[in-house]
């Protein structure tokens, strides 16, 4: 920023961030409460965390969530990259724009609608609601995100790079593995992490398509909260918050590396 | 041995229903020479290059390489390498790996790769730059990497697509020398695409002047400069004064209302023609001694010479390159030799033109 911030604007920023983060910190602080309520901090204790780690059911749910997130992110990254390549290679401008619009509609359409439509689809197709239905729907809503993260990198790539590789004897497969993929790898990583976070904190879609005996964290926390507040939810939320922070940090480092790599790629 | 390496026979390239980019083009390229495809942007010169490289296929006609038809051979199976306008260096690889790219594709042994890459880099004076990243290289250095990457594969033909256009003037002139020198040392065919006529004249063994998807004229730089076939070539190659005239009879031509002696013959009597006189063939002299009389309109100092622009009484513009200075507003005489007059027939094809030129030299040798 060129201009120095006035004390007033600094204060404003501070207040805004405080308002945004206060509920989270409130939650985290009370996870260390030795008492049982959210309004009366009796003393510091790790009791709730101990209870959390003894709750095998909850731990299995955490594991489910992580597995679904990793798997769906991985698969949707592969499909999304292929999709982005296909959109990029579309010769006609109209086809390209149509495909891109169809992709974007999926991103902006409300989760509730996507969840409900998946529920109808799965019941009609006779797929049992559970792990696979959740995984499939997570893959489905992550693909458009990956496409959107990868496509700009492809657009940024000069088409002569591909010509040059062909010219030097590269087969189509060589061009893909030795030129295109290395060029768009930052976009692929970004897409993967976005898909990971989207899957991780999805509630609406999962809520619709999950069945008996299978649950993810967001759905579980929701049902726990409805039953009555127990502070091990706080402990769980605190851990989740920490994990999300970690993802953000990783994402930050990827984009940083991306910036360095991106320099001098193309002459403008 | 057959010296022809690339041949186009009646090649047409057309996209959908647009007018053709290349229209019925035929030519031959010989081994070991430096060719230049010269023309304004959008004339089809880059299309010819892309057809040779295999990035695009001809709509009609045949492309032959070493006598074999290669219309449908994909780019990665062709014995040619290209230096691109934007260099197209791989940003994720360093200098060494960029040059080694083609060899690695061929699965060559590491020791062999190492030897060839080092040799190619020293050929373009980039020894010691192996581990540099592409983004750390200047424009001229990137240019050299691109050339090294092409020559390391030992192709029979190297295609250069306006490779100097992104460089500044001084570097460009330097690279012109280097490219020409490189071609001589390697002894392989270079096909160079440019819109810069000075570059074409300075570097080529042979120039193809292209306009609107047709080859207008081909020949050595001197031929093309001295004997342009039509208005377009005369105007595109160097500065020129072009006026309309009339061929009265052999060795006699009329323009700007006067009769002049010339060296051209074999045209129909009273045939309308275009006359070209190069600005450096015009000499400033006293008003009464001049074959033409013009009033000086403007004068620019160009370093090597003055560029003087004047108008005769009919309003024709005359451009003069002279080391002598003139005074703006003065009337001056312009003198020129009869050889300086170049007569161009309307709508003459290259074959007819060549036949006519040959006829002159026959007359010359017979007469002496």
Coordinates of C-alpha atoms in Angstrom, one line a residue:
Chain A
X1 CA 0.0 0.0 0.0
X2 CA 1.3 3.4 -0.9
X3 CA -0.5 5.5 1.6
X4 CA 0.2 5.1 5.3
X5 CA -2.9 4.0 7.2
X6 CA -4.4 6.5 9.5
X7 CA -4.9 5.5 13.2
X8 CA -8.6 5.5 12.6
X9 CA -8.5 3.1 9.7
X10 CA -6.2 0.9 11.7
X11 CA -8.7 0.9 14.5
X12 CA -11.5 0.1 12.1
X13 CA -9.6 -2.8 10.7
X14 CA -8.9 -4.1 14.2
X15 CA -12.5 -3.9 15.2
X16 CA -13.7 -5.7 12.1
X17 CA -11.2 -8.5 12.5
X18 CA -12.1 -8.8 16.1
X19 CA -15.8 -9.1 15.3
X20 CA -15.0 -11.8 12.7
X21 CA -12.7 -13.8 14.8
X22 CA -14.3 -13.3 18.3
X23 CA -16.9 -16.1 18.0
X24 CA -14.2 -18.6 16.9
X25 CA -11.8 -17.6 19.7
X26 CA -14.7 -17.7 22.2
X27 CA -15.4 -21.2 21.1
X28 CA -11.8 -22.2 21.4
X29 CA -11.3 -20.6 24.8
X30 CA -14.3 -22.4 26.2
X31 CA -12.9 -25.7 24.9
X32 CA -10.4 -25.4 27.7
X33 CA -13.1 -24.8 30.3
X34 CA -13.1 -27.2 33.2
X35 CA -16.8 -26.3 33.8
X36 CA -19.6 -27.6 31.6
X37 CA -21.1 -24.4 30.3
X38 CA -20.3 -21.8 27.7
X39 CA -20.9 -18.8 29.9
X40 CA -18.9 -19.7 33.1
X41 CA -15.2 -20.2 32.7
X42 CA -14.2 -22.1 35.8
X43 CA -10.6 -22.9 35.0
X44 CA -8.2 -24.3 32.5
X45 CA -8.4 -28.0 31.7
X46 CA -7.8 -30.4 28.8
X47 CA -10.7 -32.6 29.9
X48 CA -12.8 -32.0 26.8
X49 CA -10.0 -32.9 24.6
X50 CA -9.4 -36.1 26.5
X51 CA -13.0 -36.9 26.2
X52 CA -12.9 -36.2 22.5
X53 CA -10.0 -38.5 21.9
X54 CA -11.7 -41.3 23.9
X55 CA -14.9 -41.0 21.8
X56 CA -14.0 -43.6 19.2
X57 CA -17.3 -42.9 17.3
X58 CA -16.3 -39.3 16.8
X59 CA -12.8 -40.3 15.8
X60 CA -14.1 -42.6 13.2
X61 CA -16.2 -39.7 11.9
X62 CA -13.1 -37.5 11.7
X63 CA -11.4 -40.3 9.8
X64 CA -14.3 -40.6 7.4
X65 CA -14.3 -36.9 6.8
X66 CA -10.5 -36.9 6.1
X67 CA -10.8 -39.9 3.8
X68 CA -13.7 -38.4 1.9
X69 CA -11.9 -35.0 1.6
X70 CA -8.6 -36.5 0.4
X71 CA -10.2 -39.0 -2.0
X72 CA -12.7 -36.6 -3.5
X73 CA -10.0 -33.9 -3.9
X74 CA -7.7 -36.3 -5.6
X75 CA -10.3 -37.7 -8.0
X76 CA -11.9 -34.4 -8.7
X77 CA -8.4 -32.9 -9.4
X78 CA -7.7 -35.6 -12.0
X79 CA -11.1 -35.1 -13.7
X80 CA -11.0 -31.4 -13.3
X81 CA -7.6 -31.1 -15.0
X82 CA -8.8 -33.2 -17.9
X83 CA -11.9 -31.1 -18.1
X84 CA -9.8 -27.9 -18.1
X85 CA -7.6 -29.3 -20.9
X86 CA -10.7 -30.2 -22.9
X87 CA -12.2 -26.7 -22.5
X88 CA -8.9 -25.1 -23.4
X89 CA -8.6 -27.2 -26.5
X90 CA -12.1 -26.5 -27.8
X91 CA -11.5 -24.8 -31.1
X92 CA -14.7 -22.8 -31.3
X93 CA -15.1 -19.9 -29.1
X94 CA -18.8 -20.7 -28.6
X95 CA -18.2 -24.2 -27.4
X96 CA -15.6 -22.9 -25.0
X97 CA -17.9 -20.3 -23.5
X98 CA -20.8 -22.7 -23.2
X99 CA -18.7 -25.3 -21.4
X100 CA -17.2 -22.7 -19.1
X101 CA -20.7 -21.3 -18.3
X102 CA -22.0 -24.8 -17.5
X103 CA -19.0 -25.2 -15.2
X104 CA -19.6 -21.9 -13.5
X105 CA -23.3 -22.5 -13.0
X106 CA -22.4 -25.5 -10.8
X107 CA -20.3 -23.4 -8.6
X108 CA -22.8 -20.6 -8.0
X109 CA -25.9 -22.9 -7.7
X110 CA -26.9 -23.3 -4.0
X111 CA -25.6 -26.3 -2.1
X112 CA -29.2 -27.2 -1.0
X113 CA -30.3 -27.6 -4.6
X114 CA -27.2 -29.7 -5.5
X115 CA -27.7 -31.8 -2.4
X116 CA -31.4 -32.4 -3.0
X117 CA -30.8 -33.3 -6.7
X118 CA -28.1 -35.7 -5.7
X119 CA -30.5 -37.3 -3.2
X120 CA -33.1 -37.8 -5.9
X121 CA -30.5 -39.1 -8.3
X122 CA -29.0 -41.6 -5.8
X123 CA -32.4 -42.9 -4.7
X124 CA -33.6 -43.3 -8.3
X125 CA -30.4 -45.0 -9.3
X126 CA -30.6 -47.2 -6.3
X127 CA -27.3 -46.3 -4.8
X128 CA -27.2 -46.9 -1.1
X129 CA -26.7 -43.7 0.9
X130 CA -23.5 -43.7 2.8
X131 CA -19.8 -43.4 2.0
X132 CA -20.0 -43.8 -1.7
X133 CA -22.9 -41.4 -2.2
X134 CA -21.1 -38.8 -0.1
X135 CA -17.8 -39.3 -2.0
X136 CA -19.5 -39.1 -5.4
X137 CA -21.3 -35.9 -4.6
X138 CA -18.1 -34.4 -3.1
X139 CA -16.2 -35.3 -6.3
X140 CA -19.0 -33.8 -8.3
X141 CA -19.1 -30.4 -6.6
X142 CA -15.3 -30.2 -6.5
X143 CA -14.7 -30.7 -10.2
X144 CA -15.9 -27.2 -11.3
X145 CA -13.7 -25.6 -8.6
X146 CA -10.6 -27.5 -9.9
X147 CA -11.5 -26.5 -13.5
X148 CA -11.7 -22.9 -12.5
X149 CA -8.3 -23.0 -10.7
X150 CA -6.5 -24.8 -13.6
X151 CA -8.0 -23.0 -16.6
X152 CA -6.3 -19.6 -16.0
X153 CA -2.9 -21.3 -16.0
X154 CA -3.7 -23.0 -19.3
X155 CA -4.8 -19.7 -20.7
X156 CA -1.6 -18.1 -19.5
X157 CA 0.5 -20.6 -21.4
X158 CA 1.7 -19.5 -24.8
X159 CA 0.4 -21.8 -27.5
X160 CA 3.8 -21.7 -29.2
X161 CA 5.2 -23.8 -26.2
X162 CA 3.1 -26.7 -27.4
X163 CA 4.2 -26.1 -31.0
X164 CA 7.8 -25.9 -29.8
X165 CA 7.6 -29.2 -28.0
X166 CA 6.0 -30.9 -31.0
X167 CA 8.6 -29.4 -33.2
X168 CA 11.3 -30.9 -31.0
X169 CA 9.8 -34.4 -31.5
X170 CA 7.5 -34.7 -28.6
X171 CA 4.4 -36.9 -29.0
X172 CA 1.1 -35.7 -27.7
X173 CA 1.7 -37.6 -24.4
X174 CA 5.1 -36.1 -24.1
X175 CA 3.7 -32.6 -24.6
X176 CA 1.2 -33.2 -21.9
X177 CA 3.6 -34.7 -19.3
X178 CA 6.7 -32.6 -20.1
X179 CA 5.3 -29.3 -21.0
X180 CA 1.6 -28.7 -20.1
X181 CA 1.5 -30.4 -16.7
X182 CA 4.7 -28.8 -15.3
X183 CA 3.4 -25.5 -16.5
X184 CA 0.0 -25.7 -14.8
X185 CA 1.2 -27.6 -11.7
X186 CA 0.7 -24.6 -9.4
X187 CA -2.9 -24.4 -10.6
X188 CA -3.4 -28.1 -10.0
X189 CA -2.1 -27.8 -6.4
X190 CA -4.3 -24.8 -5.8
X191 CA -7.3 -26.7 -7.2
X192 CA -6.5 -29.7 -5.0
X193 CA -6.4 -27.7 -1.9
X194 CA -9.5 -25.8 -2.7
X195 CA -11.3 -29.1 -3.3
X196 CA -10.0 -30.4 0.0
X197 CA -11.3 -27.4 2.0
X198 CA -14.6 -27.4 0.1
X199 CA -15.1 -31.1 0.9
X200 CA -13.9 -30.7 4.4
X201 CA -16.4 -28.1 5.5
X202 CA -19.3 -29.0 3.3
X203 CA -22.5 -29.4 5.3
X204 CA -25.5 -28.9 3.0
X205 CA -24.8 -31.5 0.3
X206 CA -23.5 -34.1 2.7
X207 CA -26.5 -33.6 4.9
X208 CA -28.8 -34.7 2.1
X209 CA -26.8 -37.6 0.7
X210 CA -25.5 -39.2 3.9
X211 CA -27.2 -42.3 5.2
X212 CA -27.4 -44.5 8.2
X213 CA -24.1 -45.3 9.9
X214 CA -22.1 -42.8 7.9
X215 CA -21.5 -39.2 8.9
X216 CA -18.9 -36.4 8.4
X217 CA -17.8 -33.9 10.9
X218 CA -20.0 -31.0 9.9
X219 CA -23.1 -33.1 9.9
X220 CA -22.1 -34.7 13.2
X221 CA -21.4 -31.3 14.9
X222 CA -24.8 -30.1 13.7
X223 CA -26.6 -33.0 15.2
X224 CA -24.6 -32.8 18.4
X225 CA -25.4 -29.1 18.7
X226 CA -29.1 -29.9 18.3
X227 CA -29.0 -32.4 21.1
X228 CA -27.6 -29.9 23.5
X229 CA -24.3 -28.2 24.0
X230 CA -21.4 -30.2 25.1
X231 CA -18.0 -28.7 25.3
X232 CA -16.3 -31.4 23.4
X233 CA -17.9 -29.8 20.3
X234 CA -15.8 -26.8 21.2
X235 CA -12.7 -29.0 21.4
X236 CA -13.5 -30.5 18.0
X237 CA -14.1 -27.1 16.5
X238 CA -10.8 -25.8 17.8
X239 CA -9.0 -28.7 16.2
X240 CA -10.9 -28.2 12.9
X241 CA -10.0 -24.5 13.0
X242 CA -6.3 -25.4 13.5
X243 CA -6.5 -27.8 10.6
X244 CA -8.1 -25.2 8.3
X245 CA -5.4 -22.7 9.3
X246 CA -2.8 -25.3 8.3
X247 CA -4.4 -25.7 4.8
X248 CA -4.5 -21.9 4.3
X249 CA -0.8 -21.7 5.2
X250 CA 0.0 -24.5 2.7
X251 CA -2.1 -22.8 0.1
X252 CA -0.3 -19.6 0.7
X253 CA 3.1 -21.2 0.2
X254 CA 2.0 -22.8 -3.0
X255 CA 0.8 -19.5 -4.4
X256 CA 4.0 -17.8 -3.3
X257 CA 6.1 -20.4 -5.3
X258 CA 3.7 -19.9 -8.2
X259 CA 4.5 -16.2 -8.3
X260 CA 8.2 -16.8 -8.5
X261 CA 7.7 -19.5 -11.2
X262 CA 5.3 -17.3 -13.2
X263 CA 7.8 -14.5 -13.7
X264 CA 9.2 -14.1 -17.2
X265 CA 7.0 -16.9 -18.5
X266 CA 5.5 -14.6 -21.2
X267 CA 6.6 -11.4 -22.7
X268 CA 3.9 -8.8 -22.8
Chain B
X1 CA 22.8 -35.3 -55.9
X2 CA 19.5 -33.6 -55.9
X3 CA 19.9 -30.3 -54.2
X4 CA 16.2 -29.6 -53.7
X5 CA 15.2 -30.3 -50.1
X6 CA 11.7 -28.7 -49.9
X7 CA 9.3 -28.3 -52.6
X8 CA 5.8 -26.8 -52.7
X9 CA 3.6 -27.6 -55.6
X10 CA 0.4 -25.6 -56.0
X11 CA -0.2 -25.3 -52.3
X12 CA -3.3 -23.6 -51.1
X13 CA -4.2 -22.9 -47.5
X14 CA -7.7 -21.8 -46.8
X15 CA -9.7 -21.6 -43.5
X16 CA -13.4 -22.3 -43.9
X17 CA -14.8 -19.9 -46.5
X18 CA -12.3 -17.0 -45.9
X19 CA -10.2 -16.0 -48.8
X20 CA -7.1 -18.3 -49.0
X21 CA -4.1 -17.4 -46.9
X22 CA -1.9 -19.0 -49.5
X23 CA -3.0 -19.2 -53.0
X24 CA -1.6 -21.8 -55.4
X25 CA 2.0 -21.4 -54.3
X26 CA 4.9 -23.3 -55.9
X27 CA 8.6 -23.1 -55.1
X28 CA 11.7 -25.0 -54.4
X29 CA 14.2 -24.7 -51.6
X30 CA 17.7 -25.9 -52.1
X31 CA 20.0 -27.5 -49.6
X32 CA 22.4 -25.3 -47.6
X33 CA 21.2 -21.9 -48.5
X34 CA 19.8 -19.0 -46.5
X35 CA 16.2 -18.2 -47.6
X36 CA 14.1 -15.3 -46.5
X37 CA 10.3 -15.1 -46.8
X38 CA 9.6 -11.4 -46.9
X39 CA 6.3 -9.7 -46.8
X40 CA 3.9 -7.5 -44.8
X41 CA 2.0 -9.0 -41.9
X42 CA -0.8 -11.3 -42.9
X43 CA 0.7 -12.1 -46.3
X44 CA 1.0 -15.8 -45.7
X45 CA 4.7 -16.1 -44.9
X46 CA 4.2 -17.6 -41.5
X47 CA 1.7 -20.0 -42.9
X48 CA 4.4 -21.3 -45.3
X49 CA 6.6 -21.9 -42.3
X50 CA 3.9 -23.6 -40.3
X51 CA 3.2 -25.9 -43.3
X52 CA 6.9 -26.9 -43.5
X53 CA 7.0 -27.4 -39.7
X54 CA 3.8 -29.4 -39.8
X55 CA 1.7 -27.3 -37.4
X56 CA -0.9 -26.9 -40.1
X57 CA -1.9 -28.9 -43.2
X58 CA -2.4 -27.6 -46.7
X59 CA -5.9 -27.5 -48.1
X60 CA -4.6 -28.3 -51.6
X61 CA -1.3 -29.1 -53.2
X62 CA 1.8 -31.0 -52.2
X63 CA 4.6 -30.3 -49.7
X64 CA 7.6 -32.4 -50.5
X65 CA 10.6 -33.0 -48.3
X66 CA 13.6 -34.8 -49.8
X67 CA 11.2 -35.8 -52.6
X68 CA 8.7 -37.4 -50.3
X69 CA 5.2 -36.0 -49.7
X70 CA 4.9 -34.9 -46.1
X71 CA 1.5 -33.3 -46.1
X72 CA 0.2 -35.6 -43.3
X73 CA 3.4 -36.2 -41.4
X74 CA 3.0 -34.8 -37.9
X75 CA 5.3 -32.1 -36.7
X76 CA 7.2 -34.4 -34.3
X77 CA 8.2 -36.7 -37.1
X78 CA 9.7 -34.0 -39.3
X79 CA 13.4 -33.3 -39.8
X80 CA 13.0 -29.5 -39.2
X81 CA 13.3 -27.4 -36.2
X82 CA 11.8 -24.0 -35.5
X83 CA 13.0 -20.8 -33.7
X84 CA 9.8 -19.1 -32.6
X85 CA 9.1 -15.4 -32.5
X86 CA 8.5 -15.4 -28.8
X87 CA 11.3 -18.1 -28.5
X88 CA 8.8 -20.5 -26.7
X89 CA 11.4 -21.6 -24.2
X90 CA 10.0 -23.9 -21.5
X91 CA 9.8 -21.7 -18.3
X92 CA 10.0 -24.7 -16.0
X93 CA 13.3 -25.9 -17.4
X94 CA 16.7 -24.3 -17.1
X95 CA 18.9 -23.4 -20.1
X96 CA 20.6 -26.9 -20.3
X97 CA 17.3 -28.8 -20.1
X98 CA 15.7 -26.5 -22.6
X99 CA 18.4 -27.3 -25.1
X100 CA 18.4 -31.0 -24.1
X101 CA 14.6 -31.3 -24.6
X102 CA 14.7 -32.8 -28.1
X103 CA 17.5 -35.2 -27.2
X104 CA 15.7 -36.4 -24.1
X105 CA 12.6 -37.1 -26.2
X106 CA 14.8 -39.3 -28.4
X107 CA 16.0 -41.1 -25.3
X108 CA 19.6 -40.4 -26.0
X109 CA 22.2 -41.5 -23.5
X110 CA 23.1 -38.9 -20.8
X111 CA 26.8 -38.6 -21.9
X112 CA 25.8 -38.0 -25.5
X113 CA 23.2 -35.5 -24.4
X114 CA 25.8 -33.7 -22.3
X115 CA 28.3 -33.5 -25.1
X116 CA 25.8 -32.2 -27.7
X117 CA 24.2 -29.7 -25.4
X118 CA 27.6 -28.2 -24.4
X119 CA 28.6 -28.1 -28.1
X120 CA 25.4 -26.4 -29.1
X121 CA 25.7 -23.8 -26.3
X122 CA 29.2 -23.0 -27.2
X123 CA 28.1 -22.6 -30.8
X124 CA 25.8 -19.8 -29.8
X125 CA 28.4 -18.4 -27.3
X126 CA 26.4 -19.4 -24.2
X127 CA 29.1 -21.5 -22.5
X128 CA 28.7 -21.4 -18.7
X129 CA 25.0 -20.5 -18.8
X130 CA 23.8 -24.1 -18.4
X131 CA 22.3 -23.8 -15.0
X132 CA 20.6 -20.5 -15.5
X133 CA 16.8 -20.2 -15.4
X134 CA 15.1 -18.8 -18.5
X135 CA 13.7 -15.9 -16.6
X136 CA 17.3 -14.8 -15.7
X137 CA 18.3 -14.5 -19.3
X138 CA 18.0 -11.3 -21.4
X139 CA 16.1 -11.1 -24.7
X140 CA 19.2 -11.7 -26.8
X141 CA 20.4 -14.6 -24.6
X142 CA 17.0 -16.3 -24.8
X143 CA 17.2 -15.9 -28.6
X144 CA 20.5 -17.8 -28.5
X145 CA 19.0 -20.5 -26.3
X146 CA 16.2 -20.9 -28.8
X147 CA 18.7 -21.3 -31.6
X148 CA 20.8 -23.8 -29.6
X149 CA 17.7 -25.8 -28.9
X150 CA 17.0 -26.0 -32.6
X151 CA 20.5 -26.8 -33.9
X152 CA 21.2 -29.4 -31.2
X153 CA 18.8 -31.8 -33.0
X154 CA 20.9 -31.5 -36.2
X155 CA 17.9 -30.9 -38.4
X156 CA 18.3 -30.5 -42.2
X157 CA 16.3 -27.3 -42.1
X158 CA 15.9 -24.6 -39.5
X159 CA 12.8 -22.4 -39.6
X160 CA 13.1 -18.9 -38.1
X161 CA 9.8 -17.1 -37.5
X162 CA 10.7 -13.4 -37.1
X163 CA 13.2 -14.2 -34.4
X164 CA 14.7 -10.8 -34.2
X165 CA 11.6 -8.7 -34.0
X166 CA 11.6 -8.5 -30.2
X167 CA 15.2 -7.3 -30.0
X168 CA 16.4 -3.7 -30.0
X169 CA 18.1 -2.3 -33.1
X170 CA 21.7 -2.7 -32.1
X171 CA 21.2 -6.3 -30.9
X172 CA 19.2 -7.0 -34.0
X173 CA 22.0 -6.0 -36.4
X174 CA 24.4 -8.0 -34.3
X175 CA 22.2 -11.1 -34.5
X176 CA 21.9 -10.7 -38.2
X177 CA 25.6 -11.2 -38.6
X178 CA 25.6 -14.0 -36.2
X179 CA 22.8 -15.9 -37.8
X180 CA 24.3 -15.6 -41.2
X181 CA 27.7 -16.7 -39.8
X182 CA 26.0 -19.6 -38.0
X183 CA 24.3 -20.7 -41.2
X184 CA 27.6 -20.8 -43.1
X185 CA 29.3 -22.8 -40.3
X186 CA 26.5 -25.3 -40.1
X187 CA 25.9 -25.5 -43.8
X188 CA 22.2 -26.3 -43.4
X189 CA 19.2 -24.6 -44.9
X190 CA 17.8 -21.7 -43.0
X191 CA 14.3 -20.4 -43.8
X192 CA 13.9 -17.0 -42.2
X193 CA 10.6 -15.1 -42.0
X194 CA 10.6 -11.4 -41.7
X195 CA 8.8 -8.2 -42.6
X196 CA 12.0 -6.2 -42.4
X197 CA 13.4 -5.6 -45.9
X198 CA 16.8 -4.5 -44.7
X199 CA 17.2 -7.7 -42.7
X200 CA 16.2 -9.8 -45.8
X201 CA 18.6 -8.0 -48.1
X202 CA 21.5 -8.3 -45.6
X203 CA 21.2 -11.9 -44.8
X204 CA 19.7 -14.0 -47.6
X205 CA 21.0 -16.0 -50.5
X206 CA 17.5 -15.9 -51.9
X207 CA 14.5 -13.9 -51.1
X208 CA 10.8 -14.7 -51.7
X209 CA 8.7 -11.6 -51.6
X210 CA 5.2 -12.5 -50.7
X211 CA 2.0 -10.6 -50.7
X212 CA -1.7 -11.6 -50.4
X213 CA -0.9 -15.3 -50.4
X214 CA 1.2 -15.2 -53.5
X215 CA 4.9 -15.2 -54.2
X216 CA 5.4 -12.0 -56.0
X217 CA 9.1 -12.4 -56.8
X218 CA 12.0 -14.6 -55.9
X219 CA 15.7 -14.1 -56.4
X220 CA 18.9 -12.9 -54.9
X221 CA 18.8 -9.7 -52.9
X222 CA 20.5 -7.8 -55.7
X223 CA 18.1 -9.1 -58.3
X224 CA 15.1 -8.1 -56.3
X225 CA 16.4 -4.7 -55.3
X226 CA 17.6 -3.8 -58.8
X227 CA 14.9 -5.5 -60.9
X228 CA 11.6 -5.4 -58.9
X229 CA 8.8 -7.1 -60.9
X230 CA 6.0 -4.9 -59.9
X231 CA 4.8 -1.9 -57.9
X232 CA 4.4 -3.9 -54.7
X233 CA 7.9 -5.3 -54.7
X234 CA 9.5 -2.0 -55.7
X235 CA 7.7 -0.2 -52.9
X236 CA 8.2 -2.9 -50.3
X237 CA 11.9 -3.4 -50.9
X238 CA 13.6 -0.1 -50.3
X239 CA 12.5 3.4 -51.1
X240 CA 11.5 4.1 -54.6
X241 CA 10.0 6.6 -56.9
X242 CA 7.3 5.0 -59.0
X243 CA 5.5 6.9 -61.8
X244 CA 3.4 5.7 -64.7
X245 CA 4.8 5.9 -68.2
X246 CA 4.6 4.6 -71.7
X247 CA 7.1 2.5 -73.7
X248 CA 7.4 4.3 -77.0
X249 CA 9.6 1.7 -78.7
X250 CA 12.7 -0.4 -77.7
X251 CA 15.2 1.7 -75.6
X252 CA 12.8 4.6 -75.5
X253 CA 10.3 5.4 -72.7
X254 CA 8.1 8.3 -71.9
X255 CA 7.2 9.5 -68.5
X256 CA 6.4 12.9 -66.8
X257 CA 5.7 14.2 -70.3
X258 CA 9.3 13.6 -71.5
X259 CA 11.1 11.0 -73.5
X260 CA 14.1 9.2 -72.0
X261 CA 16.6 6.7 -73.2
X262 CA 16.5 3.4 -71.3
X263 CA 17.9 -0.1 -71.6
X264 CA 14.7 -2.0 -71.8
X265 CA 13.4 -3.6 -74.9
X266 CA 11.0 -6.3 -76.1
X267 CA 7.8 -4.6 -75.0
X268 CA 4.9 -3.6 -77.2
X269 CA 5.1 -0.1 -78.7
X270 CA 3.1 2.4 -76.7
X271 CA 2.6 -0.1 -73.9
X272 CA 1.6 1.5 -70.6
X273 CA 4.2 0.7 -67.9
X274 CA 5.3 1.7 -64.4
X275 CA 8.7 3.3 -64.0
X276 CA 10.9 2.9 -60.9
X277 CA 13.9 5.0 -60.1
X278 CA 15.7 4.4 -56.8
X279 CA 16.3 7.6 -54.7
X280 CA 20.1 6.9 -54.6
X281 CA 20.2 6.8 -58.4
X282 CA 19.0 10.4 -58.6
X283 CA 21.8 13.0 -58.5
X284 CA 21.4 16.7 -57.7
X285 CA 22.7 19.0 -60.4
X286 CA 22.1 22.4 -61.8
X287 CA 18.6 23.1 -62.9
X288 CA 19.4 23.2 -66.6
X289 CA 21.6 20.1 -66.6
X290 CA 19.0 18.0 -64.9
X291 CA 16.7 15.5 -66.7
X292 CA 14.0 16.4 -64.2
X293 CA 13.3 19.6 -62.5
X294 CA 11.8 19.6 -59.1
X295 CA 11.1 22.0 -56.3
X296 CA 12.6 20.9 -52.9
X297 CA 9.7 20.4 -50.5
X298 CA 11.5 19.0 -47.4
X299 CA 14.9 17.6 -46.4
X300 CA 15.8 15.2 -43.6
X301 CA 19.3 14.5 -42.4
X302 CA 19.6 10.7 -42.2
X303 CA 23.2 10.4 -41.1
X304 CA 24.7 8.7 -44.2
X305 CA 22.8 10.9 -46.5
X306 CA 20.2 13.6 -46.9
X307 CA 16.7 12.5 -47.8
X308 CA 15.3 15.2 -50.0
X309 CA 11.7 15.2 -51.1
X310 CA 10.6 17.4 -54.0
X311 CA 7.8 17.8 -56.5
X312 CA 7.9 18.3 -60.2
X313 CA 5.5 20.6 -62.0
X314 CA 3.0 17.8 -62.6
X315 CA 2.9 17.1 -58.8
X316 CA 4.8 13.8 -58.9
X317 CA 6.8 13.3 -55.7
X318 CA 10.6 12.5 -56.1
X319 CA 12.6 11.2 -53.3
X320 CA 16.4 11.7 -53.5
X321 CA 19.2 10.3 -51.4
X322 CA 22.2 12.5 -51.7
X323 CA 25.2 13.3 -49.7
X324 CA 24.9 16.8 -51.0
X325 CA 22.7 19.3 -49.3
X326 CA 19.8 21.1 -51.0
X327 CA 17.9 24.2 -49.9
X328 CA 14.2 23.8 -49.2
X329 CA 12.2 25.9 -51.7
X330 CA 14.9 25.9 -54.4
X331 CA 14.4 24.4 -57.8
X332 CA 17.0 21.8 -58.6
X333 CA 17.8 19.5 -61.5
X334 CA 17.9 15.8 -61.1
X335 CA 20.2 13.7 -63.3
X336 CA 20.1 9.9 -63.7
X337 CA 21.7 7.3 -66.0
X338 CA 19.6 5.4 -68.5
X339 CA 20.4 2.2 -66.5
X340 CA 18.7 3.7 -63.5
X341 CA 15.3 3.6 -65.2
X342 CA 13.6 0.4 -64.4
X343 CA 10.5 -0.5 -66.5
X344 CA 7.8 -2.7 -65.1
X345 CA 5.0 -4.2 -67.2
X346 CA 1.5 -4.4 -65.8
X347 CA 0.4 -7.8 -64.6
X348 CA 3.6 -9.6 -65.7
X349 CA 4.2 -13.0 -64.1
X350 CA 7.5 -14.1 -62.7
X351 CA 8.3 -16.5 -65.6
X352 CA 7.5 -13.8 -68.3
X353 CA 9.6 -11.4 -66.3
X354 CA 12.6 -13.8 -66.1
X355 CA 12.4 -14.6 -69.8
X356 CA 12.4 -10.9 -70.6
X357 CA 15.5 -10.3 -68.4
X358 CA 17.3 -13.2 -69.9
X359 CA 16.6 -11.8 -73.4
X360 CA 18.4 -8.6 -72.4
X361 CA 21.5 -10.5 -71.4
X362 CA 21.5 -12.4 -74.6
X363 CA 21.4 -9.2 -76.6
X364 CA 24.2 -7.8 -74.5
X365 CA 26.5 -10.8 -75.1
X366 CA 25.6 -11.0 -78.7
X367 CA 26.2 -7.3 -79.3
X368 CA 29.7 -7.4 -77.9

